[in-house]
């Protein structure tokens, strides 16, 4: 893709500092494969459809830069980094908790708790690139079984080779609740509470007053990034054909009753916390 719509720099003498217009390039390639099979064709009929997609993209030209590493992690899709996927997942490298429950990161390759500098410096070499935020391999397997007027169809979807950031996680300084959702923050019970806890948990200690820089560092550290690979039973449909003799019911081509269920649950997931990557919360 060439000359895609993007933010563009422009001399300030024009009265603005940037404009949205044609000015970015993106390289994309992939494949799509669909296979259909008739597994049984007797009294019991069984058909399977397999859909496989592979997609890979890379930003090859983009002029506007982010103002800090935190903004790169937060808003990469607004001003993406050249050489990475458009939906790229970045994070602050983590050095774990110290013996008082404070999260630690790295600044110029040295372990540091200077959260303000870690988050405000702009140097892509000091943040970690995990991979794409959208699946590179994805598709579905649809099975359909027919027997004596009954038809059962179930759809299994899969998404592989991508990452997501856990959301709504306790960060160590959640005071002054802004919304009812914050009452449900996960991992509060896993927070650091006494010396030695740093060996068994990644969740920082509760502090007062809150430090916004400390919170930002932890919320966007690698400790909250998980691999999104999973397989899901997406939906199922059971139907019954009430018209078996079409000659006697010439006015009706078909009449069915059915039950349908959607999003029936995760069959398997890569992350050990059993988080649904589509919800991203604990």
CSV table of C-alpha atoms in Angstrom, one decimal:
chain,number,residue,atom,x,y,z
A,1,UNK,CA,0.0,0.0,0.0
A,2,UNK,CA,1.4,3.4,-1.0
A,3,UNK,CA,0.4,6.9,-0.1
A,4,UNK,CA,-1.9,5.7,2.7
A,5,UNK,CA,-3.8,8.2,4.8
A,6,UNK,CA,-1.6,9.1,7.8
A,7,UNK,CA,-0.3,12.0,10.0
A,8,UNK,CA,2.2,14.1,8.1
A,9,UNK,CA,4.6,16.8,9.1
A,10,UNK,CA,4.4,20.3,7.6
A,11,UNK,CA,6.3,23.5,8.2
A,12,UNK,CA,4.7,25.5,11.1
A,13,UNK,CA,4.7,28.6,8.9
A,14,UNK,CA,1.6,27.2,7.3
A,15,UNK,CA,-0.3,27.6,10.6
A,16,UNK,CA,-0.3,23.9,11.6
A,17,UNK,CA,2.3,21.5,12.6
A,18,UNK,CA,0.9,18.3,11.0
A,19,UNK,CA,-2.0,17.3,8.7
A,20,UNK,CA,-3.7,14.0,7.9
A,21,UNK,CA,-3.3,13.0,4.3
A,22,UNK,CA,-1.5,10.7,1.9
A,23,UNK,CA,2.0,9.9,3.2
A,24,UNK,CA,2.6,6.4,4.5
A,25,UNK,CA,3.5,3.1,3.0
A,26,UNK,CA,2.7,-0.4,4.2
A,27,UNK,CA,3.9,-3.8,3.0
A,28,UNK,CA,1.5,-6.7,3.4
A,29,UNK,CA,1.6,-10.3,2.2
A,30,UNK,CA,-0.2,-13.5,3.0
A,31,UNK,CA,-2.2,-16.4,1.8
A,32,UNK,CA,-5.8,-17.8,2.2
A,33,UNK,CA,-6.6,-21.5,1.9
A,34,UNK,CA,-10.0,-23.1,2.0
A,35,UNK,CA,-10.5,-26.9,2.0
A,36,UNK,CA,-13.8,-28.7,1.9
A,37,UNK,CA,-14.3,-32.4,2.5
A,38,UNK,CA,-17.2,-34.9,2.5
A,39,UNK,CA,-16.2,-37.3,5.3
A,40,UNK,CA,-19.4,-39.4,5.4
A,41,UNK,CA,-22.2,-39.7,2.7
A,42,UNK,CA,-24.6,-42.4,4.0
A,43,UNK,CA,-27.4,-42.1,6.4
A,44,UNK,CA,-25.1,-39.9,8.4
A,45,UNK,CA,-23.6,-37.1,6.4
A,46,UNK,CA,-20.5,-35.3,7.7
A,47,UNK,CA,-18.9,-32.3,5.9
A,48,UNK,CA,-15.9,-30.3,7.0
A,49,UNK,CA,-14.7,-26.8,5.9
A,50,UNK,CA,-11.3,-25.6,6.8
A,51,UNK,CA,-10.3,-22.0,6.4
A,52,UNK,CA,-6.7,-20.9,7.0
A,53,UNK,CA,-5.4,-17.3,6.7
A,54,UNK,CA,-1.8,-16.0,7.0
A,55,UNK,CA,-1.2,-12.3,7.1
A,56,UNK,CA,2.0,-10.3,7.7
A,57,UNK,CA,2.4,-6.6,7.5
A,58,UNK,CA,5.2,-4.0,8.0
A,59,UNK,CA,5.2,-0.2,8.0
A,60,UNK,CA,7.7,0.8,5.4
A,61,UNK,CA,7.3,4.6,5.5
A,62,UNK,CA,6.0,7.0,8.2
A,63,UNK,CA,7.4,10.4,9.0
A,64,UNK,CA,5.7,11.5,12.3
A,65,UNK,CA,7.5,10.3,15.4
A,66,UNK,CA,6.1,9.7,18.9
A,67,UNK,CA,7.2,12.0,21.7
A,68,UNK,CA,8.2,9.2,24.2
A,69,UNK,CA,8.5,5.5,24.7
A,70,UNK,CA,5.2,5.6,26.7
A,71,UNK,CA,3.4,7.1,23.8
A,72,UNK,CA,4.9,4.5,21.4
A,73,UNK,CA,3.5,1.8,23.6
A,74,UNK,CA,0.2,3.5,24.1
A,75,UNK,CA,-0.5,4.9,20.7
A,76,UNK,CA,1.5,3.0,18.2
A,77,UNK,CA,-1.4,2.8,15.8
A,78,UNK,CA,-1.6,6.6,15.7
A,79,UNK,CA,2.1,7.1,14.7
A,80,UNK,CA,3.6,3.6,14.1
A,81,UNK,CA,7.2,2.8,14.0
A,82,UNK,CA,8.8,2.0,10.6
A,83,UNK,CA,9.9,-1.6,10.3
A,84,UNK,CA,7.3,-3.0,12.6
A,85,UNK,CA,3.7,-4.3,12.1
A,86,UNK,CA,0.9,-1.6,12.2
A,87,UNK,CA,-0.6,-3.3,15.2
A,88,UNK,CA,2.6,-3.8,17.1
A,89,UNK,CA,2.8,-4.7,20.8
A,90,UNK,CA,5.6,-2.9,22.7
A,91,UNK,CA,6.3,-2.8,26.4
A,92,UNK,CA,8.8,-1.7,29.0
A,93,UNK,CA,11.3,-4.5,29.9
A,94,UNK,CA,10.8,-5.5,33.5
A,95,UNK,CA,13.4,-6.4,36.2
A,96,UNK,CA,10.8,-7.6,38.6
A,97,UNK,CA,10.0,-6.2,42.1
A,98,UNK,CA,12.5,-5.0,44.7
A,99,UNK,CA,12.4,-6.0,48.3
A,100,UNK,CA,9.8,-3.3,49.1
A,101,UNK,CA,7.4,-4.2,46.3
A,102,UNK,CA,8.3,-1.5,43.8
A,103,UNK,CA,8.5,-2.5,40.1
A,104,UNK,CA,11.8,-2.1,38.4
A,105,UNK,CA,12.7,-1.5,34.8
A,106,UNK,CA,15.8,-0.6,32.7
A,107,UNK,CA,17.2,2.8,31.8
A,108,UNK,CA,20.2,2.7,29.4
A,109,UNK,CA,20.6,-1.0,30.2
A,110,UNK,CA,20.8,-0.4,33.9
A,111,UNK,CA,18.2,-1.6,36.4
A,112,UNK,CA,16.2,1.5,37.5
A,113,UNK,CA,13.2,2.8,39.4
A,114,UNK,CA,13.3,6.2,37.8
A,115,UNK,CA,9.9,5.7,36.3
A,116,UNK,CA,9.6,9.3,34.9
A,117,UNK,CA,12.8,8.9,32.8
A,118,UNK,CA,12.0,5.4,31.7
A,119,UNK,CA,8.6,6.4,30.4
A,120,UNK,CA,9.5,9.8,28.9
A,121,UNK,CA,12.7,9.0,27.1
A,122,UNK,CA,12.2,8.4,23.3
A,123,UNK,CA,14.4,5.5,22.2
A,124,UNK,CA,12.8,2.5,20.7
A,125,UNK,CA,15.9,0.4,21.6
A,126,UNK,CA,14.9,0.7,25.3
A,127,UNK,CA,11.4,-0.9,24.8
A,128,UNK,CA,10.6,-4.5,24.0
A,129,UNK,CA,8.8,-5.5,20.8
A,130,UNK,CA,6.7,-8.7,21.4
A,131,UNK,CA,5.1,-9.1,18.1
A,132,UNK,CA,1.9,-8.3,16.2
A,133,UNK,CA,-1.3,-7.4,18.1
A,134,UNK,CA,-3.4,-9.1,15.4
A,135,UNK,CA,-3.2,-12.8,14.7
A,136,UNK,CA,-0.8,-13.8,11.9
A,137,UNK,CA,-2.4,-17.2,11.5
A,138,UNK,CA,-6.2,-17.5,11.9
A,139,UNK,CA,-9.2,-19.3,10.6
A,140,UNK,CA,-11.9,-21.8,11.4
A,141,UNK,CA,-13.0,-25.4,11.1
A,142,UNK,CA,-16.7,-25.9,10.5
A,143,UNK,CA,-18.2,-29.4,10.9
A,144,UNK,CA,-21.8,-30.2,9.7
A,145,UNK,CA,-23.5,-33.5,10.5
A,146,UNK,CA,-26.9,-34.6,9.1
A,147,UNK,CA,-29.1,-37.5,10.2
A,148,UNK,CA,-32.8,-38.1,9.7
A,149,UNK,CA,-33.8,-34.5,9.5
A,150,UNK,CA,-31.4,-33.3,12.2
A,151,UNK,CA,-28.5,-31.1,11.4
A,152,UNK,CA,-25.7,-30.1,13.8
A,153,UNK,CA,-23.2,-27.5,12.9
A,154,UNK,CA,-20.3,-26.3,15.1
A,155,UNK,CA,-17.6,-23.8,14.3
A,156,UNK,CA,-14.1,-23.9,15.9
A,157,UNK,CA,-12.0,-20.8,15.4
A,158,UNK,CA,-8.3,-20.4,16.0
A,159,UNK,CA,-5.9,-17.4,16.3
A,160,UNK,CA,-2.1,-17.9,16.5
A,161,UNK,CA,1.1,-15.9,16.7
A,162,UNK,CA,0.0,-12.6,18.3
A,163,UNK,CA,0.1,-10.8,21.7
A,164,UNK,CA,-2.2,-8.8,23.9
A,165,UNK,CA,-1.9,-6.6,27.0
A,166,UNK,CA,-3.8,-7.5,30.1
A,167,UNK,CA,-6.3,-4.8,31.2
A,168,UNK,CA,-8.0,-3.9,34.4
A,169,UNK,CA,-5.2,-5.1,36.6
A,170,UNK,CA,-4.3,-3.7,40.0
A,171,UNK,CA,-1.2,-1.5,39.6
A,172,UNK,CA,-0.4,-0.5,43.2
A,173,UNK,CA,-2.0,2.9,43.6
A,174,UNK,CA,-5.7,2.8,42.6
A,175,UNK,CA,-7.2,5.5,44.7
A,176,UNK,CA,-10.1,7.9,43.9
A,177,UNK,CA,-12.1,5.4,41.9
A,178,UNK,CA,-13.1,6.9,38.6
A,179,UNK,CA,-15.6,4.3,37.6
A,180,UNK,CA,-17.4,1.3,39.0
A,181,UNK,CA,-15.2,-0.9,36.8
A,182,UNK,CA,-12.2,-0.2,39.0
A,183,UNK,CA,-13.8,-2.1,41.9
A,184,UNK,CA,-13.2,-5.3,39.8
A,185,UNK,CA,-9.4,-4.8,39.2
A,186,UNK,CA,-7.7,-8.2,39.0
A,187,UNK,CA,-4.7,-9.4,40.9
A,188,UNK,CA,-5.2,-7.3,44.1
A,189,UNK,CA,-4.8,-10.4,46.2
A,190,UNK,CA,-1.5,-11.1,44.4
A,191,UNK,CA,0.1,-7.8,45.3
A,192,UNK,CA,3.4,-7.6,47.2
A,193,UNK,CA,2.7,-7.4,51.0
A,194,UNK,CA,5.9,-8.5,52.8
A,195,UNK,CA,9.6,-9.0,52.1
A,196,UNK,CA,10.1,-12.2,50.1
A,197,UNK,CA,6.9,-11.8,48.1
A,198,UNK,CA,8.9,-10.4,45.2
A,199,UNK,CA,10.0,-13.9,44.4
A,200,UNK,CA,6.5,-15.1,43.9
A,201,UNK,CA,4.6,-12.2,42.4
A,202,UNK,CA,4.9,-9.5,39.8
A,203,UNK,CA,2.1,-7.3,41.2
A,204,UNK,CA,3.5,-4.2,43.0
A,205,UNK,CA,2.8,-3.2,46.5
A,206,UNK,CA,0.0,-0.8,47.5
A,207,UNK,CA,1.4,2.7,48.0
A,208,UNK,CA,0.0,6.1,49.0
A,209,UNK,CA,0.1,8.7,47.6
A,210,UNK,CA,-0.1,7.2,44.1
A,211,UNK,CA,2.7,7.7,41.6
A,212,UNK,CA,1.4,8.2,38.1
A,213,UNK,CA,4.8,7.4,36.5
A,214,UNK,CA,5.1,4.2,38.6
A,215,UNK,CA,1.5,3.1,37.6
A,216,UNK,CA,2.2,3.9,33.9
A,217,UNK,CA,5.5,1.9,34.0
A,218,UNK,CA,3.8,-1.2,35.5
A,219,UNK,CA,0.7,-1.1,33.4
A,220,UNK,CA,2.7,-1.0,30.2
A,221,UNK,CA,5.5,-3.3,31.3
A,222,UNK,CA,6.2,-6.7,29.8
A,223,UNK,CA,4.7,-8.3,33.0
A,224,UNK,CA,1.2,-7.7,31.6
A,225,UNK,CA,1.8,-8.8,28.0
A,226,UNK,CA,0.6,-12.3,27.2
A,227,UNK,CA,0.6,-14.5,24.1
A,228,UNK,CA,-2.9,-14.5,22.6
A,229,UNK,CA,-2.8,-17.9,20.8
A,230,UNK,CA,-6.1,-19.7,21.5
A,231,UNK,CA,-8.7,-22.1,20.0
A,232,UNK,CA,-12.4,-21.3,20.6
A,233,UNK,CA,-15.7,-23.1,20.2
A,234,UNK,CA,-17.3,-20.1,18.5
A,235,UNK,CA,-20.8,-21.2,17.9
A,236,UNK,CA,-23.1,-24.3,17.4
A,237,UNK,CA,-26.5,-24.8,15.8
A,238,UNK,CA,-28.8,-27.7,16.1
A,239,UNK,CA,-31.8,-27.7,13.7
A,240,UNK,CA,-34.6,-30.1,12.7
A,241,UNK,CA,-36.3,-30.1,9.3
A,242,UNK,CA,-40.1,-30.4,9.8
A,243,UNK,CA,-40.7,-31.1,6.1
A,244,UNK,CA,-39.5,-34.5,5.2
A,245,UNK,CA,-41.7,-35.1,2.2
A,246,UNK,CA,-41.5,-32.0,-0.1
A,247,UNK,CA,-44.1,-33.3,-2.5
A,248,UNK,CA,-46.8,-33.2,0.2
A,249,UNK,CA,-45.7,-29.7,1.2
A,250,UNK,CA,-45.3,-28.1,-2.2
A,251,UNK,CA,-46.0,-24.6,-0.9
A,252,UNK,CA,-43.1,-24.7,1.5
A,253,UNK,CA,-39.6,-25.2,0.4
A,254,UNK,CA,-38.4,-25.7,4.0
A,255,UNK,CA,-39.4,-25.3,7.6
A,256,UNK,CA,-36.9,-25.7,10.4
A,257,UNK,CA,-36.7,-25.2,14.1
A,258,UNK,CA,-33.3,-24.6,15.6
A,259,UNK,CA,-31.2,-23.8,18.7
A,260,UNK,CA,-28.2,-21.6,18.4
A,261,UNK,CA,-25.5,-20.7,20.9
A,262,UNK,CA,-22.6,-18.4,20.4
A,263,UNK,CA,-19.2,-17.9,22.0
A,264,UNK,CA,-19.3,-21.2,23.9
A,265,UNK,CA,-15.8,-20.9,25.4
A,266,UNK,CA,-12.1,-21.4,25.0
A,267,UNK,CA,-11.0,-24.9,24.2
A,268,UNK,CA,-7.3,-24.1,24.7
A,269,UNK,CA,-5.2,-21.0,25.3
A,270,UNK,CA,-1.4,-20.4,25.4
A,271,UNK,CA,-1.4,-18.0,28.4
A,272,UNK,CA,-1.2,-19.8,31.8
A,273,UNK,CA,-3.7,-17.5,33.4
A,274,UNK,CA,-6.5,-18.9,31.3
A,275,UNK,CA,-7.4,-15.3,30.2
A,276,UNK,CA,-9.7,-15.0,27.2
A,277,UNK,CA,-7.6,-12.9,24.8
A,278,UNK,CA,-10.8,-11.3,23.4
A,279,UNK,CA,-11.6,-9.8,26.8
A,280,UNK,CA,-8.0,-9.2,28.0
A,281,UNK,CA,-9.0,-9.0,31.7
A,282,UNK,CA,-8.2,-11.2,34.6
